Amino acid sequence: APEAWRQVFDECRAVMGARSRPALLISSAVHAPLLMGAIRPKIILPTSWTEAISRDDLRHYLLHELAHLRRGDIGFGWLWFAVQTIHWFNPAMWWAGRSIRLDRELACDEAVLMRSGGESAAYGH
């Protein structure tokens, strides 16, 4: 990742109180930011963003992905996958899985809004 992005990333880690330092990578294989890796977490950002994203937008996206890391969403996702594999035939499990994913995203968005202070209006919209 470019040095300017790494500086924003370090600021975001401090704001989120992240104990670990996930790798910050860029890939043309992704079209949206994502967090992956239960043992060695990585935040992967789209290559297309290298010239098209503002510092504030980058900050918000990184805060969002760090919120997933802080909440332990990767581990929970694996646990939910195991439960859903056992109960694949149950429509309630599929409905619950969709609701859980939506709630996780909203919880991370709320964390970003709470930690962004007055500069969160654009992210909220």
PDB file of C-alpha atoms in Angstrom:
ATOM      1  CA  ALA A   1       0.000   0.000   0.000  1.00  0.00           C
ATOM      2  CA  PRO A   2       1.200   3.553  -0.599  1.00  0.00           C
ATOM      3  CA  GLU A   3       2.919   5.248   2.332  1.00  0.00           C
ATOM      4  CA  ALA A   4       0.112   7.824   2.657  1.00  0.00           C
ATOM      5  CA  TRP A   5      -2.379   4.975   3.094  1.00  0.00           C
ATOM      6  CA  ARG A   6      -0.205   3.364   5.734  1.00  0.00           C
ATOM      7  CA  GLN A   7      -0.183   6.594   7.710  1.00  0.00           C
ATOM      8  CA  VAL A   8      -3.984   6.737   7.591  1.00  0.00           C
ATOM      9  CA  PHE A   9      -4.056   3.059   8.559  1.00  0.00           C
ATOM     10  CA  ASP A  10      -1.875   3.667  11.633  1.00  0.00           C
ATOM     11  CA  GLU A  11      -4.111   6.577  12.671  1.00  0.00           C
ATOM     12  CA  CYS A  12      -7.172   4.338  12.303  1.00  0.00           C
ATOM     13  CA  ARG A  13      -5.568   1.586  14.351  1.00  0.00           C
ATOM     14  CA  ALA A  14      -4.970   4.091  17.154  1.00  0.00           C
ATOM     15  CA  VAL A  15      -8.563   5.369  16.983  1.00  0.00           C
ATOM     16  CA  MET A  16      -9.994   1.829  17.077  1.00  0.00           C
ATOM     17  CA  GLY A  17      -7.579   0.655  19.767  1.00  0.00           C
ATOM     18  CA  ALA A  18      -6.443  -2.233  17.566  1.00  0.00           C
ATOM     19  CA  ARG A  19      -3.882  -4.392  19.351  1.00  0.00           C
ATOM     20  CA  SER A  20      -2.803  -6.320  16.277  1.00  0.00           C
ATOM     21  CA  ARG A  21      -1.491  -4.890  13.036  1.00  0.00           C
ATOM     22  CA  PRO A  22      -3.134  -6.614  10.097  1.00  0.00           C
ATOM     23  CA  ALA A  23      -1.367  -6.443   6.762  1.00  0.00           C
ATOM     24  CA  LEU A  24      -2.666  -3.721   4.453  1.00  0.00           C
ATOM     25  CA  LEU A  25      -2.720  -5.018   0.875  1.00  0.00           C
ATOM     26  CA  ILE A  26      -3.956  -3.849  -2.517  1.00  0.00           C
ATOM     27  CA  SER A  27      -5.418  -6.223  -5.077  1.00  0.00           C
ATOM     28  CA  SER A  28      -7.109  -5.963  -8.453  1.00  0.00           C
ATOM     29  CA  ALA A  29      -9.116  -9.078  -7.535  1.00  0.00           C
ATOM     30  CA  VAL A  30     -11.369  -7.178  -5.095  1.00  0.00           C
ATOM     31  CA  HIS A  31     -13.850  -4.395  -5.797  1.00  0.00           C
ATOM     32  CA  ALA A  32     -14.606  -3.457  -2.199  1.00  0.00           C
ATOM     33  CA  PRO A  33     -12.494  -3.468   0.962  1.00  0.00           C
ATOM     34  CA  LEU A  34     -12.461  -6.662   2.965  1.00  0.00           C
ATOM     35  CA  LEU A  35     -10.922  -8.234   6.026  1.00  0.00           C
ATOM     36  CA  MET A  36      -9.757 -11.831   5.783  1.00  0.00           C
ATOM     37  CA  GLY A  37      -7.563 -14.276   7.643  1.00  0.00           C
ATOM     38  CA  ALA A  38      -8.350 -15.623  11.098  1.00  0.00           C
ATOM     39  CA  ILE A  39      -4.729 -16.237  12.109  1.00  0.00           C
ATOM     40  CA  ARG A  40      -2.928 -13.485  10.184  1.00  0.00           C
ATOM     41  CA  PRO A  41      -5.589 -10.907   9.340  1.00  0.00           C
ATOM     42  CA  LYS A  42      -5.280  -8.797   6.216  1.00  0.00           C
ATOM     43  CA  ILE A  43      -7.215  -5.802   5.001  1.00  0.00           C
ATOM     44  CA  ILE A  44      -7.391  -5.843   1.213  1.00  0.00           C
ATOM     45  CA  LEU A  45      -8.281  -2.718  -0.740  1.00  0.00           C
ATOM     46  CA  PRO A  46      -9.088  -2.420  -4.467  1.00  0.00           C
ATOM     47  CA  THR A  47      -6.283  -1.332  -6.778  1.00  0.00           C
ATOM     48  CA  SER A  48      -8.681   1.074  -8.472  1.00  0.00           C
ATOM     49  CA  TRP A  49      -8.687   3.182  -5.319  1.00  0.00           C
ATOM     50  CA  THR A  50      -5.028   4.193  -5.509  1.00  0.00           C
ATOM     51  CA  GLU A  51      -5.914   7.471  -7.218  1.00  0.00           C
ATOM     52  CA  ALA A  52      -9.670   7.730  -6.814  1.00  0.00           C
ATOM     53  CA  ILE A  53     -10.285   7.762  -3.047  1.00  0.00           C
ATOM     54  CA  SER A  54     -10.083  10.682  -0.659  1.00  0.00           C
ATOM     55  CA  ARG A  55      -8.227  10.489   2.631  1.00  0.00           C
ATOM     56  CA  ASP A  56     -11.495  10.785   4.593  1.00  0.00           C
ATOM     57  CA  ASP A  57     -13.186   7.993   2.644  1.00  0.00           C
ATOM     58  CA  LEU A  58     -10.140   5.762   3.063  1.00  0.00           C
ATOM     59  CA  ARG A  59     -10.180   6.492   6.787  1.00  0.00           C
ATOM     60  CA  HIS A  60     -13.832   5.502   7.090  1.00  0.00           C
ATOM     61  CA  TYR A  61     -13.357   2.255   5.181  1.00  0.00           C
ATOM     62  CA  LEU A  62     -10.311   1.311   7.241  1.00  0.00           C
ATOM     63  CA  LEU A  63     -12.138   2.085  10.482  1.00  0.00           C
ATOM     64  CA  HIS A  64     -14.982  -0.155   9.314  1.00  0.00           C
ATOM     65  CA  GLU A  65     -12.680  -3.090   8.563  1.00  0.00           C
ATOM     66  CA  LEU A  66     -10.803  -2.596  11.841  1.00  0.00           C
ATOM     67  CA  ALA A  67     -14.157  -2.670  13.647  1.00  0.00           C
ATOM     68  CA  HIS A  68     -14.748  -6.120  12.140  1.00  0.00           C
ATOM     69  CA  LEU A  69     -11.339  -7.203  13.445  1.00  0.00           C
ATOM     70  CA  ARG A  70     -11.914  -5.786  16.908  1.00  0.00           C
ATOM     71  CA  ARG A  71     -15.332  -7.433  17.187  1.00  0.00           C
ATOM     72  CA  GLY A  72     -13.968 -10.860  16.222  1.00  0.00           C
ATOM     73  CA  ASP A  73     -16.232 -11.166  13.206  1.00  0.00           C
ATOM     74  CA  ILE A  74     -13.893 -13.532  11.356  1.00  0.00           C
ATOM     75  CA  GLY A  75     -13.990 -16.126  14.132  1.00  0.00           C
ATOM     76  CA  PHE A  76     -17.720 -15.728  14.561  1.00  0.00           C
ATOM     77  CA  GLY A  77     -18.181 -16.117  10.800  1.00  0.00           C
ATOM     78  CA  TRP A  78     -16.383 -19.462  10.889  1.00  0.00           C
ATOM     79  CA  LEU A  79     -18.476 -20.596  13.847  1.00  0.00           C
ATOM     80  CA  TRP A  80     -21.686 -19.574  12.106  1.00  0.00           C
ATOM     81  CA  PHE A  81     -20.562 -21.376   8.933  1.00  0.00           C
ATOM     82  CA  ALA A  82     -20.091 -24.596  10.944  1.00  0.00           C
ATOM     83  CA  VAL A  83     -23.535 -24.264  12.536  1.00  0.00           C
ATOM     84  CA  GLN A  84     -25.171 -23.491   9.217  1.00  0.00           C
ATOM     85  CA  THR A  85     -23.429 -26.471   7.605  1.00  0.00           C
ATOM     86  CA  ILE A  86     -25.025 -28.785  10.161  1.00  0.00           C
ATOM     87  CA  HIS A  87     -28.459 -27.154   9.817  1.00  0.00           C
ATOM     88  CA  TRP A  88     -28.349 -26.468   6.062  1.00  0.00           C
ATOM     89  CA  PHE A  89     -31.929 -27.715   5.664  1.00  0.00           C
ATOM     90  CA  ASN A  90     -33.438 -25.252   8.137  1.00  0.00           C
ATOM     91  CA  PRO A  91     -34.830 -22.074   6.502  1.00  0.00           C
ATOM     92  CA  ALA A  92     -34.684 -20.258   9.844  1.00  0.00           C
ATOM     93  CA  MET A  93     -30.899 -20.694   9.882  1.00  0.00           C
ATOM     94  CA  TRP A  94     -30.598 -19.083   6.438  1.00  0.00           C
ATOM     95  CA  TRP A  95     -32.807 -16.187   7.554  1.00  0.00           C
ATOM     96  CA  ALA A  96     -30.811 -15.824  10.789  1.00  0.00           C
ATOM     97  CA  GLY A  97     -27.534 -15.866   8.851  1.00  0.00           C
ATOM     98  CA  ARG A  98     -28.696 -13.017   6.639  1.00  0.00           C
ATOM     99  CA  SER A  99     -29.844 -11.037   9.669  1.00  0.00           C
ATOM    100  CA  ILE A 100     -26.567 -11.652  11.486  1.00  0.00           C
ATOM    101  CA  ARG A 101     -24.514 -10.444   8.494  1.00  0.00           C
ATOM    102  CA  LEU A 102     -26.616  -7.286   8.231  1.00  0.00           C
ATOM    103  CA  ASP A 103     -26.345  -6.627  11.984  1.00  0.00           C
ATOM    104  CA  ARG A 104     -22.556  -7.105  11.876  1.00  0.00           C
ATOM    105  CA  GLU A 105     -22.239  -4.530   9.101  1.00  0.00           C
ATOM    106  CA  LEU A 106     -24.485  -2.063  10.909  1.00  0.00           C
ATOM    107  CA  ALA A 107     -22.548  -2.527  14.160  1.00  0.00           C
ATOM    108  CA  CYS A 108     -19.279  -1.760  12.356  1.00  0.00           C
ATOM    109  CA  ASP A 109     -20.841   1.294  10.702  1.00  0.00           C
ATOM    110  CA  GLU A 110     -21.993   2.472  14.117  1.00  0.00           C
ATOM    111  CA  ALA A 111     -18.457   2.042  15.485  1.00  0.00           C
ATOM    112  CA  VAL A 112     -17.115   4.189  12.634  1.00  0.00           C
ATOM    113  CA  LEU A 113     -19.708   6.883  13.267  1.00  0.00           C
ATOM    114  CA  MET A 114     -18.974   6.924  17.002  1.00  0.00           C
ATOM    115  CA  ARG A 115     -15.209   7.179  16.519  1.00  0.00           C
ATOM    116  CA  SER A 116     -15.277   9.694  13.654  1.00  0.00           C
ATOM    117  CA  GLY A 117     -16.620  12.560  15.695  1.00  0.00           C
ATOM    118  CA  GLY A 118     -17.918  15.475  13.662  1.00  0.00           C
ATOM    119  CA  GLU A 119     -16.503  14.274  10.365  1.00  0.00           C
ATOM    120  CA  SER A 120     -18.865  11.322   9.999  1.00  0.00           C
ATOM    121  CA  ALA A 121     -21.766  12.979   8.179  1.00  0.00           C
ATOM    122  CA  ALA A 122     -20.603  11.886   4.719  1.00  0.00           C
ATOM    123  CA  TYR A 123     -20.021   8.309   5.879  1.00  0.00           C
ATOM    124  CA  GLY A 124     -23.439   8.201   7.534  1.00  0.00           C
ATOM    125  CA  HIS A 125     -25.139   9.137   4.287  1.00  0.00           C
TER     126      HIS A 125
END
